[in-house]
CSV table of C-alpha atoms in Angstrom, one decimal:
chain,number,residue,atom,x,y,z
X,1,MET,CA,123.4,-27.2,66.5
X,2,VAL,CA,121.5,-24.0,67.5
X,3,PRO,CA,118.4,-23.6,65.2
X,4,ALA,CA,118.3,-20.4,63.2
X,5,ALA,CA,116.3,-17.6,64.7
X,6,PRO,CA,113.0,-16.9,62.9
X,7,THR,CA,112.8,-14.0,60.6
X,8,LYS,CA,110.5,-11.2,62.0
X,9,VAL,CA,108.0,-9.4,59.8
X,10,LEU,CA,105.7,-6.6,60.6
X,11,VAL,CA,102.9,-6.2,58.1
X,12,ALA,CA,101.2,-2.7,58.2
X,13,THR,CA,98.3,-1.1,56.5
X,14,HIS,CA,96.4,2.2,56.6
X,15,SER,CA,93.3,0.6,58.2
X,16,HIS,CA,92.4,-2.7,59.8
X,17,PRO,CA,90.2,-5.5,58.4
X,18,ALA,CA,88.2,-5.5,61.6
X,19,ILE,CA,87.3,-1.9,60.9
X,20,SER,CA,87.3,-1.6,57.2
X,21,LYS,CA,87.0,-4.2,54.4
X,22,GLY,CA,88.9,-2.3,51.7
X,23,GLY,CA,91.2,-4.0,49.3
X,24,ALA,CA,94.6,-2.9,50.8
X,25,GLU,CA,93.7,-3.9,54.3
X,26,ILE,CA,92.3,-7.3,53.2
X,27,ALA,CA,95.4,-7.9,51.1
X,28,ALA,CA,97.7,-7.0,54.0
X,29,TRP,CA,95.8,-9.3,56.4
X,30,ARG,CA,95.9,-12.2,53.9
X,31,LEU,CA,99.6,-11.7,53.6
X,32,TYR,CA,100.0,-11.7,57.4
X,33,GLU,CA,98.0,-14.9,57.7
X,34,ALA,CA,100.0,-16.6,54.9
X,35,LEU,CA,103.4,-15.6,56.3
X,36,ALA,CA,102.4,-16.7,59.8
X,37,ALA,CA,101.7,-20.2,58.4
X,38,GLN,CA,105.2,-20.3,56.9
X,39,PRO,CA,107.8,-22.1,59.1
X,40,GLY,CA,110.6,-19.9,60.3
X,41,TRP,CA,108.7,-16.6,60.2
X,42,ASP,CA,107.6,-14.6,63.2
X,43,VAL,CA,104.9,-12.1,62.1
X,44,TRP,CA,103.0,-9.1,63.5
X,45,PHE,CA,100.3,-6.9,62.1
X,46,MET,CA,99.7,-3.1,62.4
X,47,GLY,CA,96.6,-1.3,61.3
X,48,CYS,CA,95.1,2.1,61.7
X,49,VAL,CA,91.9,3.7,62.8
X,50,ARG,CA,90.7,7.3,62.3
X,51,GLU,CA,87.4,7.2,64.1
X,52,PRO,CA,86.6,10.1,66.5
X,53,GLY,CA,87.5,9.2,70.0
X,54,ALA,CA,89.5,6.1,69.0
X,55,ARG,CA,92.5,7.3,70.9
X,56,LEU,CA,92.2,6.3,74.5
X,57,GLY,CA,95.5,7.2,76.1
X,58,SER,CA,98.2,5.6,74.0
X,59,ALA,CA,98.2,6.2,70.2
X,60,ILE,CA,99.2,2.6,69.6
X,61,THR,CA,97.3,-0.1,71.4
X,62,GLN,CA,96.6,-3.9,71.0
X,63,PRO,CA,92.8,-4.4,71.1
X,64,PHE,CA,92.8,-7.4,68.8
X,65,GLY,CA,95.6,-9.5,70.4
X,66,ASP,CA,99.3,-9.5,71.3
X,67,ARG,CA,100.3,-9.9,67.6
X,68,GLN,CA,98.4,-7.0,66.4
X,69,PHE,CA,98.9,-3.2,66.9
X,70,LEU,CA,96.4,-0.5,66.1
X,71,TYR,CA,97.5,3.1,65.6
X,72,ALA,CA,94.8,5.7,66.2
X,73,SER,CA,95.9,8.4,63.9
X,74,SER,CA,95.1,12.1,64.4
X,75,SER,CA,96.4,15.1,62.4
X,76,PHE,CA,97.4,14.3,58.8
X,77,ASP,CA,98.5,16.3,55.8
X,78,TRP,CA,96.8,14.6,52.9
X,79,PHE,CA,98.6,16.7,50.3
X,80,LYS,CA,102.0,15.4,51.0
X,81,PHE,CA,101.1,12.4,53.2
X,82,SER,CA,102.7,13.8,56.3
X,83,ASN,CA,101.8,12.6,59.8
X,84,LEU,CA,101.5,15.6,62.1
X,85,ASP,CA,100.9,13.5,65.2
X,86,LYS,CA,103.7,14.5,67.6
X,87,THR,CA,103.2,11.4,69.8
X,88,TYR,CA,103.5,8.9,66.8
X,89,PRO,CA,107.3,8.8,66.4
X,90,ARG,CA,107.9,8.0,70.1
X,91,GLU,CA,105.2,5.3,70.2
X,92,LEU,CA,106.3,3.8,66.9
X,93,GLU,CA,109.9,3.6,68.3
X,94,ALA,CA,108.6,1.7,71.3
X,95,VAL,CA,106.9,-0.9,69.1
X,96,LEU,CA,110.0,-1.2,66.8
X,97,ARG,CA,112.4,-1.7,69.7
X,98,ASP,CA,110.1,-4.3,71.2
X,99,VAL,CA,109.5,-6.3,68.1
X,100,VAL,CA,112.7,-5.6,66.2
X,101,PRO,CA,111.4,-6.7,62.8
X,102,ASP,CA,113.8,-7.7,60.0
X,103,ILE,CA,111.2,-6.8,57.4
X,104,LEU,CA,108.5,-4.0,57.6
X,105,HIS,CA,106.0,-4.5,54.8
X,106,PHE,CA,103.7,-1.6,54.3
X,107,HIS,CA,100.5,-1.9,52.3
X,108,HIS,CA,100.1,1.9,52.4
X,109,TYR,CA,101.6,5.0,53.8
X,110,VAL,CA,98.4,6.9,54.5
X,111,ASN,CA,97.8,7.6,58.2
X,112,PHE,CA,101.3,6.4,59.0
X,113,GLY,CA,102.9,9.2,56.9
X,114,VAL,CA,105.8,8.9,54.5
X,115,GLU,CA,108.2,10.0,57.3
X,116,THR,CA,107.6,6.6,58.9
X,117,PHE,CA,110.3,5.2,56.6
X,118,LEU,CA,112.8,7.7,58.0
X,119,HIS,CA,111.9,6.8,61.6
X,120,ILE,CA,112.4,3.1,60.8
X,121,LYS,CA,115.8,3.7,59.2
X,122,ARG,CA,116.9,5.8,62.2
X,123,ILE,CA,115.8,3.2,64.7
X,124,LEU,CA,116.5,0.0,62.9
X,125,PRO,CA,119.0,0.7,60.2
X,126,ASP,CA,119.5,-3.0,59.3
X,127,SER,CA,115.8,-3.6,58.8
X,128,ARG,CA,114.4,-3.7,55.3
X,129,ILE,CA,111.3,-1.8,54.1
X,130,VAL,CA,108.9,-3.1,51.5
X,131,LEU,CA,105.9,-1.1,50.2
X,132,THR,CA,103.0,-2.5,48.2
X,133,LEU,CA,101.4,0.1,46.0
X,134,HIS,CA,97.6,0.0,45.7
X,135,GLU,CA,96.6,3.0,43.6
X,136,PHE,CA,98.1,6.3,42.4
X,137,GLN,CA,97.9,8.5,45.5
X,138,ALA,CA,101.5,9.6,45.5
X,139,ILE,CA,101.2,10.5,41.8
X,140,CYS,CA,97.7,12.0,41.8
X,141,ASN,CA,96.2,14.5,44.3
X,142,HIS,CA,92.7,13.6,43.2
X,143,TYR,CA,92.4,10.6,45.6
X,144,GLY,CA,95.0,8.7,43.6
X,145,GLN,CA,92.5,8.0,40.8
X,146,MET,CA,94.2,9.7,37.8
X,147,VAL,CA,90.9,11.0,36.7
X,148,THR,CA,90.4,14.8,36.1
X,149,LYS,CA,88.6,16.5,39.0
X,150,GLN,CA,86.2,18.6,36.9
X,151,LYS,CA,85.1,16.3,34.0
X,152,LYS,CA,86.2,12.9,35.4
X,153,ASN,CA,88.2,12.2,32.2
X,154,LEU,CA,91.1,9.7,32.3
X,155,CYS,CA,94.4,11.3,33.1
X,156,TYR,CA,97.5,9.7,31.4
X,157,GLU,CA,100.3,11.6,33.1
X,158,ALA,CA,100.6,13.8,36.2
X,159,THR,CA,102.4,16.9,34.9
X,160,LEU,CA,102.7,20.1,36.9
X,161,ARG,CA,100.5,21.9,34.3
X,162,ASP,CA,97.7,19.3,34.4
X,163,CYS,CA,97.7,18.9,38.2
X,164,ASN,CA,97.4,22.7,38.5
X,165,LYS,CA,94.4,22.6,36.0
X,166,CYS,CA,92.6,20.1,38.3
X,167,PHE,CA,93.5,22.1,41.4
X,168,PRO,CA,93.9,25.8,40.3
X,169,GLU,CA,94.1,26.8,44.0
X,170,ILE,CA,97.4,24.9,44.3
X,171,ASN,CA,100.3,26.4,42.2
X,172,ARG,CA,102.7,24.3,40.2
X,173,ALA,CA,105.6,25.0,42.5
X,174,ASP,CA,103.7,23.3,45.3
X,175,PHE,CA,103.0,20.2,43.2
X,176,PHE,CA,106.8,20.1,42.4
X,177,LEU,CA,107.6,20.3,46.1
X,178,ARG,CA,104.9,17.7,46.9
X,179,LYS,CA,106.6,15.1,44.6
X,180,ALA,CA,110.1,16.0,46.0
X,181,TYR,CA,108.9,15.5,49.5
X,182,VAL,CA,107.3,12.1,48.9
X,183,MET,CA,110.2,10.9,46.8
X,184,ARG,CA,112.7,11.9,49.6
X,185,PHE,CA,111.1,9.2,51.8
X,186,PHE,CA,110.3,6.7,49.1
X,187,ASP,CA,114.0,6.7,48.4
X,188,LEU,CA,114.3,4.9,51.8
X,189,VAL,CA,112.1,2.0,50.7
X,190,ASP,CA,114.2,-1.0,49.9
X,191,HIS,CA,111.6,-2.6,47.5
X,192,PHE,CA,108.2,-1.8,45.9
X,193,ILE,CA,105.6,-4.4,45.0
X,194,SER,CA,102.8,-3.7,42.6
X,195,PRO,CA,99.8,-6.1,42.1
X,196,SER,CA,99.7,-5.2,38.4
X,197,GLN,CA,102.1,-4.5,35.6
X,198,PHE,CA,100.0,-1.5,34.7
X,199,LEU,CA,100.5,0.2,38.1
X,200,ALA,CA,104.2,-0.7,38.2
X,201,GLU,CA,104.8,0.9,34.8
X,202,ARG,CA,103.0,4.1,35.9
X,203,TYR,CA,105.1,4.4,39.0
X,204,VAL,CA,108.4,3.7,37.2
X,205,ALA,CA,107.4,6.4,34.6
X,206,TRP,CA,106.8,8.7,37.5
X,207,GLY,CA,110.3,8.2,38.9
X,208,LEU,CA,110.5,5.0,41.0
X,209,PRO,CA,113.5,2.8,40.0
X,210,ALA,CA,112.6,-0.2,37.9
X,211,ALA,CA,115.2,-2.3,39.7
X,212,LYS,CA,113.3,-1.8,43.0
X,213,MET,CA,109.9,-2.8,41.5
X,214,SER,CA,108.3,-6.3,41.4
X,215,VAL,CA,104.9,-7.3,40.2
X,216,ILE,CA,103.2,-9.8,42.6
X,217,GLU,CA,99.4,-10.3,42.9
X,218,ASN,CA,97.9,-9.8,46.3
X,219,VAL,CA,97.3,-12.8,48.5
X,220,ILE,CA,93.8,-14.1,47.8
X,221,ALA,CA,91.9,-16.4,50.2
X,222,PRO,CA,91.0,-19.9,48.9
X,223,VAL,CA,87.4,-20.3,47.6
X,224,ASP,CA,84.9,-20.8,50.4
X,225,ASN,CA,83.3,-23.8,48.7
X,226,ALA,CA,84.0,-24.9,45.2
X,227,GLY,CA,80.3,-25.5,44.5
X,228,ASP,CA,79.0,-25.5,40.9
X,229,SER,CA,81.2,-23.5,38.6
X,230,THR,CA,79.0,-24.1,35.5
X,231,VAL,CA,77.1,-21.3,33.8
X,232,LYS,CA,73.5,-21.8,32.6
X,233,ASP,CA,73.7,-23.3,29.1
X,234,ASP,CA,71.3,-22.3,26.4
X,235,THR,CA,70.7,-26.0,25.6
X,236,ASN,CA,68.6,-26.2,28.8
X,237,GLU,CA,65.5,-24.1,28.2
X,238,ASP,CA,64.5,-24.2,31.9
X,239,GLU,CA,67.8,-22.5,32.9
X,240,ALA,CA,68.4,-20.3,29.9
X,241,ASP,CA,65.5,-17.8,30.4
X,242,THR,CA,67.5,-15.2,32.4
X,243,LEU,CA,71.2,-14.1,32.2
X,244,ASP,CA,72.1,-13.0,35.7
X,245,ILE,CA,74.8,-10.3,35.8
X,246,GLY,CA,76.3,-9.7,39.3
X,247,TYR,CA,77.9,-6.5,40.6
X,248,PHE,CA,80.0,-6.7,43.7
X,249,GLY,CA,81.9,-4.1,45.7
X,250,GLN,CA,81.8,-0.4,46.5
X,251,ILE,CA,79.1,1.6,44.7
X,252,SER,CA,80.6,4.9,43.4
X,253,PHE,CA,80.8,7.0,40.3
X,254,LEU,CA,84.3,5.8,39.4
X,255,LYS,CA,83.3,2.2,39.9
X,256,GLY,CA,80.9,2.8,36.9
X,257,ILE,CA,77.6,2.0,38.6
X,258,HIS,CA,75.9,4.5,36.3
X,259,VAL,CA,77.2,2.5,33.3
X,260,LEU,CA,75.4,-0.5,34.6
X,261,LEU,CA,72.2,1.4,35.2
X,262,GLU,CA,72.3,3.0,31.8
X,263,ALA,CA,72.9,-0.4,30.1
X,264,ALA,CA,70.0,-1.8,32.0
X,265,ALA,CA,67.8,1.1,30.8
X,266,ILE,CA,68.8,0.5,27.2
X,267,LEU,CA,67.9,-3.2,27.4
X,268,GLU,CA,64.6,-2.4,29.0
X,269,ASP,CA,63.7,0.1,26.3
X,270,GLU,CA,64.6,-2.5,23.7
X,271,GLY,CA,62.2,-4.9,25.3
X,272,VAL,CA,64.9,-7.3,26.4
X,273,THR,CA,63.5,-9.3,29.4
X,274,ASN,CA,66.1,-12.1,29.8
X,275,ILE,CA,69.0,-10.1,31.3
X,276,ARG,CA,68.9,-9.2,35.0
X,277,PHE,CA,71.4,-7.2,37.1
X,278,ASP,CA,72.0,-8.0,40.8
X,279,ILE,CA,73.8,-5.2,42.6
X,280,HIS,CA,75.6,-6.1,45.8
X,281,GLY,CA,77.4,-3.2,47.5
X,282,ASP,CA,77.4,-0.2,49.7
X,283,TYR,CA,77.1,3.5,48.8
X,284,SER,CA,76.9,5.0,52.3
X,285,SER,CA,80.4,6.4,52.4
X,286,GLN,CA,80.0,8.3,49.1
X,287,PRO,CA,79.2,12.1,48.8
X,288,GLU,CA,75.6,13.1,49.3
X,289,GLU,CA,75.3,14.3,45.7
X,290,PHE,CA,76.2,10.8,44.4
X,291,GLN,CA,74.0,9.0,46.9
X,292,THR,CA,71.0,11.1,45.7
X,293,ASP,CA,71.8,10.5,42.1
X,294,PHE,CA,72.2,6.7,42.6
X,295,LEU,CA,69.0,6.3,44.6
X,296,THR,CA,67.1,8.4,42.0
X,297,ARG,CA,68.5,6.2,39.2
X,298,LEU,CA,67.7,3.1,41.2
X,299,ASP,CA,64.1,4.2,41.8
X,300,LYS,CA,63.6,4.7,38.1
X,301,ALA,CA,65.3,1.4,37.1
X,302,GLY,CA,63.1,-1.3,35.6
X,303,ARG,CA,62.5,-4.8,36.9
X,304,ASN,CA,65.7,-6.0,35.4
X,305,VAL,CA,67.7,-4.3,38.2
X,306,ARG,CA,67.7,-5.6,41.8
X,307,PHE,CA,69.7,-3.9,44.6
X,308,HIS,CA,70.7,-6.1,47.5
X,309,GLY,CA,72.7,-3.7,49.6
X,310,ALA,CA,76.0,-4.2,51.5
X,311,TYR,CA,77.2,-7.8,51.9
X,312,ASP,CA,79.6,-9.6,54.2
X,313,ASN,CA,82.8,-10.5,52.3
X,314,GLN,CA,82.6,-13.9,54.0
X,315,ARG,CA,79.5,-14.6,51.8
X,316,VAL,CA,80.9,-13.3,48.5
X,317,ASP,CA,81.7,-16.8,47.1
X,318,ARG,CA,78.2,-18.1,47.6
X,319,LEU,CA,76.7,-14.9,46.2
X,320,MET,CA,79.0,-14.8,43.2
X,321,ARG,CA,78.1,-18.4,42.2
X,322,MET,CA,74.5,-17.3,41.8
X,323,ALA,CA,75.5,-15.1,38.9
X,324,ASP,CA,76.2,-16.2,35.3
X,325,ALA,CA,78.9,-13.5,35.0
X,326,VAL,CA,80.2,-10.5,37.0
X,327,LEU,CA,80.4,-7.0,35.8
X,328,VAL,CA,83.3,-4.7,36.6
X,329,PRO,CA,82.4,-1.4,34.8
X,330,SER,CA,84.9,1.0,36.5
X,331,ILE,CA,85.7,4.2,34.6
X,332,TRP,CA,89.1,4.7,36.2
X,333,TRP,CA,92.3,2.7,35.7
X,334,GLU,CA,92.0,0.4,38.7
X,335,ASN,CA,95.0,-1.7,39.8
X,336,SER,CA,94.0,-5.2,40.7
X,337,PRO,CA,90.4,-5.2,41.9
X,338,VAL,CA,89.8,-7.9,44.5
X,339,VAL,CA,86.5,-8.7,42.8
X,340,ILE,CA,88.4,-10.0,39.7
X,341,GLN,CA,90.4,-12.4,41.8
X,342,GLU,CA,87.2,-13.5,43.5
X,343,CYS,CA,85.6,-14.2,40.1
X,344,LEU,CA,88.6,-16.2,39.0
X,345,ARG,CA,88.6,-18.4,42.0
X,346,ASN,CA,84.8,-19.0,41.6
X,347,LYS,CA,85.1,-19.5,37.8
X,348,ARG,CA,82.6,-16.7,37.1
X,349,PRO,CA,83.3,-15.0,33.7
X,350,ILE,CA,84.2,-11.3,34.1
X,351,ILE,CA,82.9,-8.5,31.9
X,352,CYS,CA,85.0,-5.4,32.5
X,353,SER,CA,86.1,-2.1,31.1
X,354,ASN,CA,89.0,-2.3,28.6
X,355,ILE,CA,91.6,-0.2,30.6
X,356,GLY,CA,94.2,-0.5,33.4
X,357,GLY,CA,94.6,-3.4,35.7
X,358,MET,CA,91.1,-4.7,34.6
X,359,ALA,CA,92.2,-5.3,31.0
X,360,GLU,CA,95.5,-6.8,32.2
X,361,LYS,CA,93.9,-9.3,34.6
X,362,VAL,CA,91.0,-10.4,32.3
X,363,ARG,CA,92.1,-12.2,29.1
X,364,PRO,CA,89.4,-11.6,26.4
X,365,GLY,CA,87.8,-14.9,25.5
X,366,GLN,CA,89.5,-16.8,28.2
X,367,ASP,CA,88.6,-15.1,31.5
X,368,GLY,CA,85.8,-12.9,30.2
X,369,PHE,CA,85.1,-10.0,27.9
X,370,HIS,CA,86.1,-6.3,27.6
X,371,PHE,CA,83.9,-3.4,26.5
X,372,PRO,CA,84.9,0.2,25.8
X,373,VAL,CA,85.2,2.1,29.1
X,374,GLY,CA,82.1,4.1,30.0
X,375,SER,CA,80.0,2.8,27.0
X,376,ALA,CA,76.6,1.6,28.2
X,377,ALA,CA,75.6,1.0,24.6
X,378,ALA,CA,78.5,-1.3,24.0
X,379,LEU,CA,77.9,-3.1,27.3
X,380,ALA,CA,74.2,-3.6,26.4
X,381,ALA,CA,75.2,-5.0,23.0
X,382,LEU,CA,77.7,-7.4,24.5
X,383,LEU,CA,75.2,-8.7,27.0
X,384,ARG,CA,72.5,-9.2,24.3
X,385,GLY,CA,75.0,-11.4,22.4
X,386,LEU,CA,75.9,-13.4,25.5
X,387,ALA,CA,72.2,-13.9,26.4
X,388,LYS,CA,71.6,-15.4,22.9
X,389,ASP,CA,74.7,-17.6,23.0
X,390,ARG,CA,75.3,-19.0,26.5
X,391,LYS,CA,77.9,-21.5,25.2
X,392,LYS,CA,80.4,-18.6,25.2
X,393,LEU,CA,80.1,-18.2,28.9
X,394,THR,CA,80.2,-21.9,29.5
X,395,ALA,CA,83.4,-22.2,27.5
X,396,ILE,CA,85.0,-19.3,29.5
X,397,THR,CA,84.6,-21.3,32.7
X,398,ARG,CA,86.9,-24.0,31.3
X,399,THR,CA,89.7,-21.6,30.4
X,400,MET,CA,89.7,-19.2,33.3
X,401,GLN,CA,93.1,-18.8,35.1
X,402,GLN,CA,93.1,-19.6,38.8
X,403,PRO,CA,94.7,-17.3,41.4
X,404,ASP,CA,97.8,-18.7,43.2
X,405,PRO,CA,97.1,-20.3,46.6
X,406,PRO,CA,98.0,-18.1,49.5
X,407,GLN,CA,101.2,-20.0,50.3
X,408,VAL,CA,102.4,-19.7,46.7
X,409,THR,CA,101.9,-15.9,46.7
X,410,ALA,CA,103.5,-15.7,50.2
X,411,ALA,CA,106.5,-17.6,48.9
X,412,LYS,CA,107.0,-15.0,46.2
X,413,HIS,CA,107.1,-12.3,48.9
X,414,VAL,CA,109.5,-14.4,51.0
X,415,ALA,CA,111.9,-14.7,48.1
X,416,ILE,CA,112.1,-10.9,48.0
X,417,TYR,CA,112.6,-10.6,51.7
X,418,ASP,CA,115.4,-13.2,51.6
X,419,ARG,CA,117.3,-11.3,48.9
X,420,LEU,CA,116.8,-8.0,50.7
X,421,LEU,CA,118.1,-9.4,53.9
X,422,ALA,CA,121.1,-11.0,52.1
X,423,GLY,CA,122.0,-7.6,50.9
X,424,ARG,CA,121.2,-8.3,47.2
X,425,PRO,CA,118.7,-6.3,45.1
X,426,ALA,CA,115.4,-8.1,44.7
X,427,ALA,CA,114.9,-9.2,41.1
X,428,ASP,CA,111.6,-8.6,39.4
X,429,GLN,CA,109.0,-11.2,40.0
X,430,ALA,CA,106.4,-12.1,37.4
X,431,ALA,CA,102.8,-12.0,38.7
């Protein structure tokens, strides 16, 4: 009996984890690793780079091994996500004809361009395309954040009128055509995956078919070292003197770092000395205006704030276990922040804003606590209460849900691939 040929999968994302440690590229890489560990699956990876001088001859190269491709993108239309690189279709075709993947799973369309889905269908009409959505870029021209450009208020729906108010230099007709252009190529995607129900519902309301949408959490790496998952208890006076609140990830305005610093200032003015904030993250890619504001605030911060700078993601588990709880104060909707999954696997209670994917992923009283988005006063009050009653945090560590192991999450993806290849619509998958 001749054994069945392995199913071929090409996982693609808009960057590469060797170049950038963003959530989408890490999620794509973890999926690639998990699928490669599954018997009967033959897997390749494709990332992108936009650094000046990155293209040396060919647009698509293999600097990281014979199972990995790297596309050095060039001209790109960020308004309608169109790839203007004339060499790209030809070189993409060469890769596709060489690998002949059964499944092409994209974790973004930036840098590749939405036209990529048409190229694939033209070259490999029997292949299936899966797209994992990571934020609201197709819906919102403001970096996919669904926050108003001028006042940074939350946006609840991308209407032609509201989009034009954010970008008065772009008329409503152009926003109409932008959506029509993107949807023309999204129609070629066989199935969409969202890491949160919140994001899925936003895209379905925008126009994606609910029958082509599944909710599956991103693949998360297993914890580096289980270590001690307990939180300092107020019954031990030696350990109860300071409540250590950790912050991990990108430092930006929308990530709510100002909310943290304002809460710290409130606590210091009140004479609270047993709550400390440890900030781990990088701000170097942010606009100069934000960097100046952040450094000014940091310089004025009291002794209850410590800034540790950027960190290697390989060390996040050990760093996280030094905190009593982790703060996620984002003032935009978020989707499924990697930091929340990292907290869950390390059994570190999560304190987060009460909106979007954050509120969905963190069960109040079981995984952590919510506070009103953007309210430094409410955050300070919540932390004061937790500092007085550590038993609440200790209890949380016993009820926190645990992320699925990589192979379990990979199996949920495989189930969708199998149904697509069998010619049946993929049923919704619960996260």
